[in-house]
Coordinates of C-alpha atoms in Angstrom, one line a residue:
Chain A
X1 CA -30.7 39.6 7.9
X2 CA -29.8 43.4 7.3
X3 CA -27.3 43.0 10.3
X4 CA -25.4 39.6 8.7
X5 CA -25.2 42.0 5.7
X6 CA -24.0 45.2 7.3
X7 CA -21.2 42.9 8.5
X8 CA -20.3 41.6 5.8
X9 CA -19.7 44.9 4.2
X10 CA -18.0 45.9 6.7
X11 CA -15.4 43.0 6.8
X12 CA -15.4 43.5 3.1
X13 CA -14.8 47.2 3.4
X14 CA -12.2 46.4 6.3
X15 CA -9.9 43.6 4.3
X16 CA -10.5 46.3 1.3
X17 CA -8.7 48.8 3.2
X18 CA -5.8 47.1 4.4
X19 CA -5.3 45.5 0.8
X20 CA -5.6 49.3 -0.5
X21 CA -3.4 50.5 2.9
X22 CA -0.5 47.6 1.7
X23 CA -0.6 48.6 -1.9
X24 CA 0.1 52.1 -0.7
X25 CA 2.6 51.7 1.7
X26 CA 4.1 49.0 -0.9
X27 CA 4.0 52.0 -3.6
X28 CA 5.7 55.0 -1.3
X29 CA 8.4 52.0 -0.1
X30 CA 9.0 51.3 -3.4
X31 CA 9.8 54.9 -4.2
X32 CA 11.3 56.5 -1.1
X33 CA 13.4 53.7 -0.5
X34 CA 14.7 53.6 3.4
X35 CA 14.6 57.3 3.3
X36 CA 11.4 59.8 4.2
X37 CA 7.9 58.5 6.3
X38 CA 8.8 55.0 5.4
X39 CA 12.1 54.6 6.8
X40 CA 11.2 56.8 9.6
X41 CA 8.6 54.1 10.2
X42 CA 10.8 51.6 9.7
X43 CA 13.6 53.0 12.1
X44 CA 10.6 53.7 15.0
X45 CA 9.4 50.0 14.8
X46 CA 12.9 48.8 15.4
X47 CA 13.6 50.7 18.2
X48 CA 10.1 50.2 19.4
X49 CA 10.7 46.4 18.7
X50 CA 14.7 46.8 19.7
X51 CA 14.4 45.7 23.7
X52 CA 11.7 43.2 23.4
X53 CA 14.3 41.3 20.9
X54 CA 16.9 42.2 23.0
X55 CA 14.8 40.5 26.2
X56 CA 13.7 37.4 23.7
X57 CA 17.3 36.8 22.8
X58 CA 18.7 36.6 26.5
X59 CA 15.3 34.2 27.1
X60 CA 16.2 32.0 24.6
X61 CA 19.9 31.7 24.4
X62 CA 19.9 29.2 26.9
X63 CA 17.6 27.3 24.9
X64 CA 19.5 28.3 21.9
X65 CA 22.7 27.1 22.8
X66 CA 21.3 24.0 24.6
X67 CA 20.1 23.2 20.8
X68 CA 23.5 24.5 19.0
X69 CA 24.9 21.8 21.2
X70 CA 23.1 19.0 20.9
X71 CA 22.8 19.5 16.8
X72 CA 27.0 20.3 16.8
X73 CA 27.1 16.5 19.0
X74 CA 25.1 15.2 16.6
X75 CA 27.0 16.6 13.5
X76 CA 29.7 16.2 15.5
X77 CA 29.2 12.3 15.4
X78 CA 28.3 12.2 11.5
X79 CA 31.5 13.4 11.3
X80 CA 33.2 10.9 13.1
X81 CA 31.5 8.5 11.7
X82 CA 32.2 10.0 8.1
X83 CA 35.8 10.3 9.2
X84 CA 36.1 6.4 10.1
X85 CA 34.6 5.7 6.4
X86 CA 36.7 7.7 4.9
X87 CA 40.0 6.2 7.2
X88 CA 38.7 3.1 5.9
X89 CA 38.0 3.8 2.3
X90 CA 42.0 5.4 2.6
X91 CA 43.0 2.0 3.4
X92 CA 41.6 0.4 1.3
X93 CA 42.7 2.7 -1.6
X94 CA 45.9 2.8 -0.3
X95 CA 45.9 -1.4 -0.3
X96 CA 44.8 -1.0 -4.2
X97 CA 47.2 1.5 -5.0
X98 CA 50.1 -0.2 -3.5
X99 CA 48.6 -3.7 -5.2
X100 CA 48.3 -2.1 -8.5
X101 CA 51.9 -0.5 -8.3
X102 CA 53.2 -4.1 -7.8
X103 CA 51.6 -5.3 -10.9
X104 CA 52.5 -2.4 -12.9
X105 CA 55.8 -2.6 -11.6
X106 CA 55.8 -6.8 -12.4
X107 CA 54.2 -5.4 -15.9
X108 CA 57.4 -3.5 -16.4
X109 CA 60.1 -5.9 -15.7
X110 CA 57.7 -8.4 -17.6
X111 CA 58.0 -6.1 -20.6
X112 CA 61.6 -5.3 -20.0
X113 CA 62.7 -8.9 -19.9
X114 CA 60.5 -9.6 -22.9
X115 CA 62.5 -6.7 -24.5
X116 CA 65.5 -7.5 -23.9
X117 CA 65.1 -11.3 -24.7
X118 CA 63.0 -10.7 -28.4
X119 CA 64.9 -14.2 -30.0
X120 CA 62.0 -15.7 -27.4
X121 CA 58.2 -16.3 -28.4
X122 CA 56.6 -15.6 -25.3
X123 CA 53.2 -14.8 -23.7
X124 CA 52.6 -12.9 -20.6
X125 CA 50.3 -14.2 -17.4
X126 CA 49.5 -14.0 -14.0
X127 CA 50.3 -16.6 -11.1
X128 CA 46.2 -17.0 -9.9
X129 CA 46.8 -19.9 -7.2
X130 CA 49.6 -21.7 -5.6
X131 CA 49.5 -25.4 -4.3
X132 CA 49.5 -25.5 -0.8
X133 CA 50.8 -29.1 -1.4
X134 CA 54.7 -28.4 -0.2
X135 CA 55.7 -31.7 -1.2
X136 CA 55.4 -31.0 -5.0
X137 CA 54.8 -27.2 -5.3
X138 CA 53.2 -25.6 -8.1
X139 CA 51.7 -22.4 -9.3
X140 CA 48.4 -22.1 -11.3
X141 CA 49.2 -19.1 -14.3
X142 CA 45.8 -17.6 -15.8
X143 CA 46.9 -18.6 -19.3
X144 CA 47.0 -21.8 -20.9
X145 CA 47.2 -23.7 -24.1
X146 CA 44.5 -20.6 -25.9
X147 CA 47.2 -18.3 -25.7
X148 CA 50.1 -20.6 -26.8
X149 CA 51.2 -22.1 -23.7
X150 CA 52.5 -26.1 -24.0
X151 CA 53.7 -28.7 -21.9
X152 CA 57.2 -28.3 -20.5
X153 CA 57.3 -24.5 -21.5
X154 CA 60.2 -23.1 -18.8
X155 CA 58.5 -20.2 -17.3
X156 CA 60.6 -16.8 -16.1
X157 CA 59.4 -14.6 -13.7
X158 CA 61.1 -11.3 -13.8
X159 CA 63.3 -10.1 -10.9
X160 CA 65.2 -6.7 -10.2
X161 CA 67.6 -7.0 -13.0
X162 CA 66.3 -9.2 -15.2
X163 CA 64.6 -12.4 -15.3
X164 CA 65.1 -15.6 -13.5
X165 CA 63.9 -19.3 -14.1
X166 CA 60.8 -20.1 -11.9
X167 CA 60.4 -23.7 -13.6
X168 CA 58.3 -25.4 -16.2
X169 CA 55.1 -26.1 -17.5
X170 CA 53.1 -29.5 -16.5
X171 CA 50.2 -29.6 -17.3
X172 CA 47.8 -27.4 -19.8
X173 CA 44.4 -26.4 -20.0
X174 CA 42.6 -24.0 -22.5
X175 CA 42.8 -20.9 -19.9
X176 CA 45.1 -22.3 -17.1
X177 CA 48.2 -23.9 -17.2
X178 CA 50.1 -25.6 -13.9
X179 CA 54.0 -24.7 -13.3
X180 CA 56.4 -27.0 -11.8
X181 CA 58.6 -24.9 -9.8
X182 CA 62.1 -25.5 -9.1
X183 CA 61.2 -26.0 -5.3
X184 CA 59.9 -28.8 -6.6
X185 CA 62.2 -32.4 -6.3
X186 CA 61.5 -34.0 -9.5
X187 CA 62.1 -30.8 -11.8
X188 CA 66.5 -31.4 -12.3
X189 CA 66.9 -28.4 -14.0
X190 CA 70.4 -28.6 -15.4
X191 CA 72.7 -25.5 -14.7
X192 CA 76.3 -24.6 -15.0
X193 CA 77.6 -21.7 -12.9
X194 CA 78.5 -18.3 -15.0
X195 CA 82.0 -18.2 -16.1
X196 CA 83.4 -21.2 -15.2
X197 CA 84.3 -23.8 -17.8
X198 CA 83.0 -27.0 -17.1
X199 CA 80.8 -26.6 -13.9
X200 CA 77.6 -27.6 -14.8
X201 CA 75.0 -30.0 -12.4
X202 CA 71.7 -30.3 -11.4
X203 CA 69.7 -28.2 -9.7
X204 CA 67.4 -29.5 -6.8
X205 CA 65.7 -28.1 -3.6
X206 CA 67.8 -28.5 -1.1
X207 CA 66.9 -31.2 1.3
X208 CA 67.7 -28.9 4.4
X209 CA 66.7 -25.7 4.2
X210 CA 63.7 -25.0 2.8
X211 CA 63.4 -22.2 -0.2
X212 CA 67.1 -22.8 -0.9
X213 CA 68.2 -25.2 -4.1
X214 CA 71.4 -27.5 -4.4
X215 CA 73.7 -28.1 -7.2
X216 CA 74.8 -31.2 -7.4
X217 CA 77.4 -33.2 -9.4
X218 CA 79.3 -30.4 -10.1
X219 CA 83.1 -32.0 -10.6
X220 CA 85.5 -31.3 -7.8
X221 CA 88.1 -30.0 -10.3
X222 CA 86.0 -26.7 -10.9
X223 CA 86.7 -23.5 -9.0
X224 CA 83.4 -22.1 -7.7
X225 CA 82.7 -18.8 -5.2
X226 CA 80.1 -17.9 -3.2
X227 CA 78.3 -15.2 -5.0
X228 CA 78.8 -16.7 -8.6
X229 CA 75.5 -16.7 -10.6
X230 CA 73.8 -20.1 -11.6
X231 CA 72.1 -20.2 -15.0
X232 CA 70.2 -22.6 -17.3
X233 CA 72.9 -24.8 -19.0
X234 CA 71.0 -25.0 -22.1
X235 CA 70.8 -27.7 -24.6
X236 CA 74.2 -28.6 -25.3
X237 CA 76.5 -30.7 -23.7
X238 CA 75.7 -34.6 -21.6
X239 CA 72.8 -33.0 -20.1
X240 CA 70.1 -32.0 -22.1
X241 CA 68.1 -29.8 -21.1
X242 CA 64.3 -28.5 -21.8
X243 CA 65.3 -25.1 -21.3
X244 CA 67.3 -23.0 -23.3
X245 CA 71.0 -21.5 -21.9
X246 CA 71.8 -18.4 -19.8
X247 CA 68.3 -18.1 -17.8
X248 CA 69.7 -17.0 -14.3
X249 CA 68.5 -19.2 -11.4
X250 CA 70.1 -18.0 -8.4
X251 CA 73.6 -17.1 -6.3
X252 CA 76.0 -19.3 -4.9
X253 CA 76.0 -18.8 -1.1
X254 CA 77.6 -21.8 0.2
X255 CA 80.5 -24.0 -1.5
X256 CA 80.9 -28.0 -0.1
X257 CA 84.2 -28.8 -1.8
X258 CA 86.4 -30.3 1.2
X259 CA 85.3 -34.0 0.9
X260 CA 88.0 -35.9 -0.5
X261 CA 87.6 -38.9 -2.1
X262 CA 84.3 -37.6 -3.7
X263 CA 83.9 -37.1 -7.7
X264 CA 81.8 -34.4 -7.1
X265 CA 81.2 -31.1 -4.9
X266 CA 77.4 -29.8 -4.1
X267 CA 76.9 -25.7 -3.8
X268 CA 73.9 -24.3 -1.9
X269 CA 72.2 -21.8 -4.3
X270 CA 69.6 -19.3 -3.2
X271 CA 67.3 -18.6 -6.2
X272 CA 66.6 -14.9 -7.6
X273 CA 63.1 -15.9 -7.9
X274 CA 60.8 -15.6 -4.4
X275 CA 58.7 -18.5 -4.9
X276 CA 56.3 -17.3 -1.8
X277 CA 55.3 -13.7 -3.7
X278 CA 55.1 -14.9 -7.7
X279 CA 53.2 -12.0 -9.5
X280 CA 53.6 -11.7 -13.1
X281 CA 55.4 -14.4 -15.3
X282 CA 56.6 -14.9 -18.8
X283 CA 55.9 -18.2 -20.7
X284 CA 58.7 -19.2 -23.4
X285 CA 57.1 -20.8 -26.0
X286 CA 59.9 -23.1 -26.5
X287 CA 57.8 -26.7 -28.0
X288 CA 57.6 -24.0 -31.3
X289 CA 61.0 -23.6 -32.0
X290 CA 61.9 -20.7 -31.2
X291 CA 64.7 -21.1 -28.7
X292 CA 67.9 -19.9 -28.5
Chain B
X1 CA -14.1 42.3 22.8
X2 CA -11.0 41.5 24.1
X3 CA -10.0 39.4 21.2
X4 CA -8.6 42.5 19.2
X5 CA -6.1 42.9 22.5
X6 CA -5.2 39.4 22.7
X7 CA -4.0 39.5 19.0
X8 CA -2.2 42.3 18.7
X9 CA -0.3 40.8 21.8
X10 CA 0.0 37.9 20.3
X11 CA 1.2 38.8 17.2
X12 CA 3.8 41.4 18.3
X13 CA 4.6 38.3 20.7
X14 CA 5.1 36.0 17.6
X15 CA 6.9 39.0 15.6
X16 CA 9.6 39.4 18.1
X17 CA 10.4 35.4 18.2
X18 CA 10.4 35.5 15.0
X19 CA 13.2 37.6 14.3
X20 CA 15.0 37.2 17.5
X21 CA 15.2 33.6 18.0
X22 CA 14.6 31.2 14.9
X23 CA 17.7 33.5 13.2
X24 CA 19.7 31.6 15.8
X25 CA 18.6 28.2 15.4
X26 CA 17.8 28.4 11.6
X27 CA 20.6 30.7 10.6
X28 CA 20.6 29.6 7.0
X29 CA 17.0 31.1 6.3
X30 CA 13.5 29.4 5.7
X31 CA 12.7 29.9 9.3
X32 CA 9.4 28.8 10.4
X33 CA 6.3 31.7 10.0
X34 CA 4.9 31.8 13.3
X35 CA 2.4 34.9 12.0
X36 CA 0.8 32.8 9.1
X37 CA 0.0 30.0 12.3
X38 CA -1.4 33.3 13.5
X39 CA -3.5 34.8 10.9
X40 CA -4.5 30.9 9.9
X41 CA -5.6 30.1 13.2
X42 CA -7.8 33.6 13.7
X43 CA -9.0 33.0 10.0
X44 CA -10.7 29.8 11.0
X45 CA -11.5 30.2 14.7
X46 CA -12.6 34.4 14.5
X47 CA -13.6 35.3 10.9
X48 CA -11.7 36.7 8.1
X49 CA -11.9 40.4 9.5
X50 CA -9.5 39.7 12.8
X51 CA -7.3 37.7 10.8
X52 CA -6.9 40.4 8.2
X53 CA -6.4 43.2 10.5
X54 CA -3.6 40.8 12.2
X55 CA -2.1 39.4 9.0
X56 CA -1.9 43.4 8.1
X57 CA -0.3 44.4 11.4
X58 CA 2.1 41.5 11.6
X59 CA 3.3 41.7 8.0
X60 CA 3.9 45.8 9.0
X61 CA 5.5 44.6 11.5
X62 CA 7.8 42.3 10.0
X63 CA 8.4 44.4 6.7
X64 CA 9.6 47.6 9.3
X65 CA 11.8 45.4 11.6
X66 CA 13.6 43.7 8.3
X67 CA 13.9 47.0 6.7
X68 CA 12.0 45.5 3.3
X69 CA 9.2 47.0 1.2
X70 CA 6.7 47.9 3.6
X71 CA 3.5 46.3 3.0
X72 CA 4.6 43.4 0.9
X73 CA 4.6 40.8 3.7
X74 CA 0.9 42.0 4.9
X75 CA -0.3 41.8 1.3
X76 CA 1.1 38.3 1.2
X77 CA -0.8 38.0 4.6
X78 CA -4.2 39.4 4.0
X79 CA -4.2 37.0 0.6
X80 CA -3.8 33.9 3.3
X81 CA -6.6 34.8 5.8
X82 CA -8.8 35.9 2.6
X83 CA -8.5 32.7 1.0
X84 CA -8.1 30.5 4.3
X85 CA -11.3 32.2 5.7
X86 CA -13.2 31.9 2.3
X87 CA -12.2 27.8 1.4
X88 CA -12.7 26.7 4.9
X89 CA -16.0 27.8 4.4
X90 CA -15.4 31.0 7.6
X91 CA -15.5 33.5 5.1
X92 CA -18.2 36.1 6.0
X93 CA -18.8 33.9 10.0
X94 CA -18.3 35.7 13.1
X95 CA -19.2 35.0 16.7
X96 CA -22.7 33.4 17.8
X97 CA -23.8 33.3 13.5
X98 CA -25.0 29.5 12.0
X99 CA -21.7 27.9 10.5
X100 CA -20.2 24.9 11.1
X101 CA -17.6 24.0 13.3
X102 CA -14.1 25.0 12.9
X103 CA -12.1 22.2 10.5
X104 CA -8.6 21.1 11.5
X105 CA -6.5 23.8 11.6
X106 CA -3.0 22.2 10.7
X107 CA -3.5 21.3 7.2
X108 CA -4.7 25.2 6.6
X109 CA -1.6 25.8 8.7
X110 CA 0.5 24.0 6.3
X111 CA -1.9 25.5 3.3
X112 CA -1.5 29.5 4.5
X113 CA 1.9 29.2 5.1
X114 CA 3.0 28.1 1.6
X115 CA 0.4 30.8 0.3
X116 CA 2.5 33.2 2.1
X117 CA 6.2 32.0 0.6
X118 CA 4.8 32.0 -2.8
X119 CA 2.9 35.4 -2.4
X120 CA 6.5 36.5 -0.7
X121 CA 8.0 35.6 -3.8
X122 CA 5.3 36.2 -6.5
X123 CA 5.3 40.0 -5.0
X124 CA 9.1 40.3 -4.9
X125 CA 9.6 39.0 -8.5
X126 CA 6.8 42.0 -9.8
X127 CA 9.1 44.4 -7.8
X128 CA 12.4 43.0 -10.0
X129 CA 14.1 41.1 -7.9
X130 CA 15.3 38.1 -9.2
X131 CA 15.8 34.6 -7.6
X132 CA 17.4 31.3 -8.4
X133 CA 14.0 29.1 -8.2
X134 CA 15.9 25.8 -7.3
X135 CA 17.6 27.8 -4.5
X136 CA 14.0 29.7 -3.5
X137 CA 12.2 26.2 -3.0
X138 CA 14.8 23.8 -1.4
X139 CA 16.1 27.0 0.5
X140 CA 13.4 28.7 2.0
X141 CA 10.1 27.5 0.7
X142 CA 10.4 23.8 1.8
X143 CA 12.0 24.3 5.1
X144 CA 9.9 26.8 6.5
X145 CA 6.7 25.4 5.4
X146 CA 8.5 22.2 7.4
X147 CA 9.5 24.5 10.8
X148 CA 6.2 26.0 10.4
X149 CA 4.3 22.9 10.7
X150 CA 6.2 21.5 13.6
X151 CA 5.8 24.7 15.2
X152 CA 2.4 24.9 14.7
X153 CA 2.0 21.7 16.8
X154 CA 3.0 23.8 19.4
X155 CA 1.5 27.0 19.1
X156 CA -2.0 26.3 18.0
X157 CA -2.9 24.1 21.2
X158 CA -1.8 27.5 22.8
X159 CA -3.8 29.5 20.5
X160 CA -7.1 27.8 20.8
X161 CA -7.0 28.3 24.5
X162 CA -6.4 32.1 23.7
X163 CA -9.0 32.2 21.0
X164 CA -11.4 30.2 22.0
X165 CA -13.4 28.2 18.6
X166 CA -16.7 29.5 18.5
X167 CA -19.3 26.6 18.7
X168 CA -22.2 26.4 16.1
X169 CA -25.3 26.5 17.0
X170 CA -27.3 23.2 16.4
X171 CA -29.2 23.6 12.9
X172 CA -33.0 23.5 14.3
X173 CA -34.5 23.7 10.7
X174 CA -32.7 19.8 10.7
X175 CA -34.0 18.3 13.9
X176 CA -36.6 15.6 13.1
X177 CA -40.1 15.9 13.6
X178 CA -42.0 14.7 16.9

């Protein structure tokens, strides 16, 4: 019993001494700084110490290294793993981007045409389908008869200097409304060509070549050019029209006026409007009478 | 008797890895404490009086070699075997005396080590030194007491085959009557 206590004043007295030795040594530290007994103790311990680290660090570089490597492979492939999903996400930015500068840009010429052509109520959409039906083709436009679309409506779609006739509205819902384009057989748009008195027709697709339109029954008598501009003929004259006068359609690019005996001559026309890449398009609200 | 030996080995051993090697493979600080597996390990399996006398030397040790405040580390040391050897019930044991076995070590491990960052920290902010806490506990107190308890893994099955538990002797006063 006396010897279990005698120890345990002693291992109290011991930790008592070392708390009291730290304290101390803590105290003169504090004071001296790396200067006097302490940092002559501090300088003998690392040279005491020096070789022993010295010996540990040649051990263990091996080892060291061996885990340098294996943790750089490792980061090594986060990165390139981090690198592929950032190539990716740059894509697919870069997809957006170049999207959104399309519509922006379609926005513009939308706004510009709009501008230009004030006399004209009009509303603004978006082409959100087209029919893959290529016997009657049509585009569905994300506005309809809510935002003051109606049937037979000609639709523009703006182009690099201006705006050119895509074709007209056929059918209406309250949010959607279907286009009838002038790829489209049944639509006989009629057009006269810019500048030259008395050469109006009808414009159709063109039975050969797909994408390109014919004007036909233009009288033989006329003088027409390749490169002459096509345009809406308007309301007046033998043909009436639904669509008011002046709205470009397309260039001449090929004249058939050699066939004697025939009343009339047909021109190839290739339209300004790219039927397969319709973005943005402007609805005239013509059915309210505000045409020109 | 030749346990005093062993740890002073031992912990100028552990001192030297400590501030020759884990720099390399942790160079960002919080390296793992290899003296507090020390001190915790001698605080349960030898007593509070070896593990203090260690604790003091390896804190010495350290504070010299890092050219910081000498004696703060073995203050920070003697609190961990002090309160490992008291709450673990080893307090005022020693070799051949009625006690109970020796509990788990890791979790006082774990326990001492994070007594040892805080005490670290609690003695440098009464010397002025400021820290930014966030910094101090994501920095260096989480991933050493993390290091330290892998390492530990390691180095206590080596320890306890230095310092051998000391067994209890069975409580006669509880054996049943015949």
């Amino acid at each position: 019993m006396l010897l279990q206590k005698n120890r345990v004043i002693r291992r109290r007295a011991v930790v008592g001494l070392l708390v009291a030795a730290s304290l101390t040594l803590l105290t003169m530290s504090y004071r001296e700084g790396s200067t006097g007994v302490v940092g002559s103790v501090q300088d003998g311990v690392v040279e005491l110490t020096a070789p022993f680290a010295s010996v540990a660090h040649r051990v263990t570089s091996p080892f060291v290294d061996g885990w340098h490597w294996t943790t750089g492979l490792i980061h090594a492939r986060n990165q390139t793993a981090e690198l592929h999903r950032l190539q990716n996400r740059v894509g697919r930015d870069e997809s957006m981007i170049k999207e959104l500068t399309q519509e922006l840009r379609t926005a513009q010429q939308n706004a510009h045409w709009v501008q230009e052509n004030a006399h004209f109520k009009t509303v603004s959409g978006s082409v959100i389908a087209t029919s893959p039906d290529t016997d009657t083709p049509s585009v569905l436009l994300g506005i309809g008869g809510d935002d003051g679309v109606e049937l037979n409506d000609p639709v523009v779609a703006p182009v690099s200097d201006g705006g050119a006739l895509v074709g007209r509205v056929k059918a209406v819902t309250g949010s959607t409304a279907t286009v009838q384009v002038l790829l489209d057989p049944a639509i006989g748009v009629t057009a006269t060509v810019q500048g030259e008195q008395g050469a109006n027709g009808t414009i159709v697709p063109s039975t050969g070549t797909p994408g390109e339109l014919t004007m036909a029954e233009v009288p033989q008598s006329v003088l027409v050019k390749n490169g002459d501009t096509v345009v809406t003929s308007g309301y007046t004259g033998k043909l009436g029209s639904l669509y008011p006068d002046g709205i470009p359609i397309g260039r001449v690019t090929y004249v058939q006026n050699n066939d004697l005996g025939q009343q009339s001559k047909q021109i190839q026309v290739t339209p300004f409007v790219n039927f397969d890449n319709l973005g943005g398009v402007v609805v005239l609200e013509m059915s309210h009478g505000q045409g020109g | 008797m030749l346990d005093y030996p062993k740890a002073l080995v031992c912990v100028f051993l552990l001192m030297v890895l400590q501030i020759s090697v884990t720099p390399q493979l942790y160079p960002f600080g919080g390296g793992p404490d290899l003296i507090a597996i020390l001190v915790v390990a001698l605080a349960l399996w030898r007593g509070l009086e070896m593990a203090a006398v260690t604790g003091f030397l390896g804190g010495l040790l350290l504070d010299a070699v890092l050219y910081r405040h000498l004696g703060m580390t073995s203050l920070a040391y003697l609190a961990c075997a002090w309160l490992v050897a008291t709450f673990s019930g080893r307090g005022e044991a020693g070799a051949g005396m009625l006690e109970p076995a020796p509990p788990r070590p890791l979790p006082w491990v774990i326990a001492g080590a994070l007594l040892v960052q805080v005490g670290l920290v609690a003695v440098q902010l009464l010397l002025g030194e400021s820290y930014d806490a966030g910094f101090l506990v994501w920095h260096q107190i989480v991933p050493s007491l993390l290091q330290t308890t892998l390492l530990a893994l390691i180095l206590l099955p080596l320890l306890r085959r230095l310092f051998r538990p000391t067994r209890a002797r069975p409580d006669v006063s509880a054996a049943p009557a015949h």
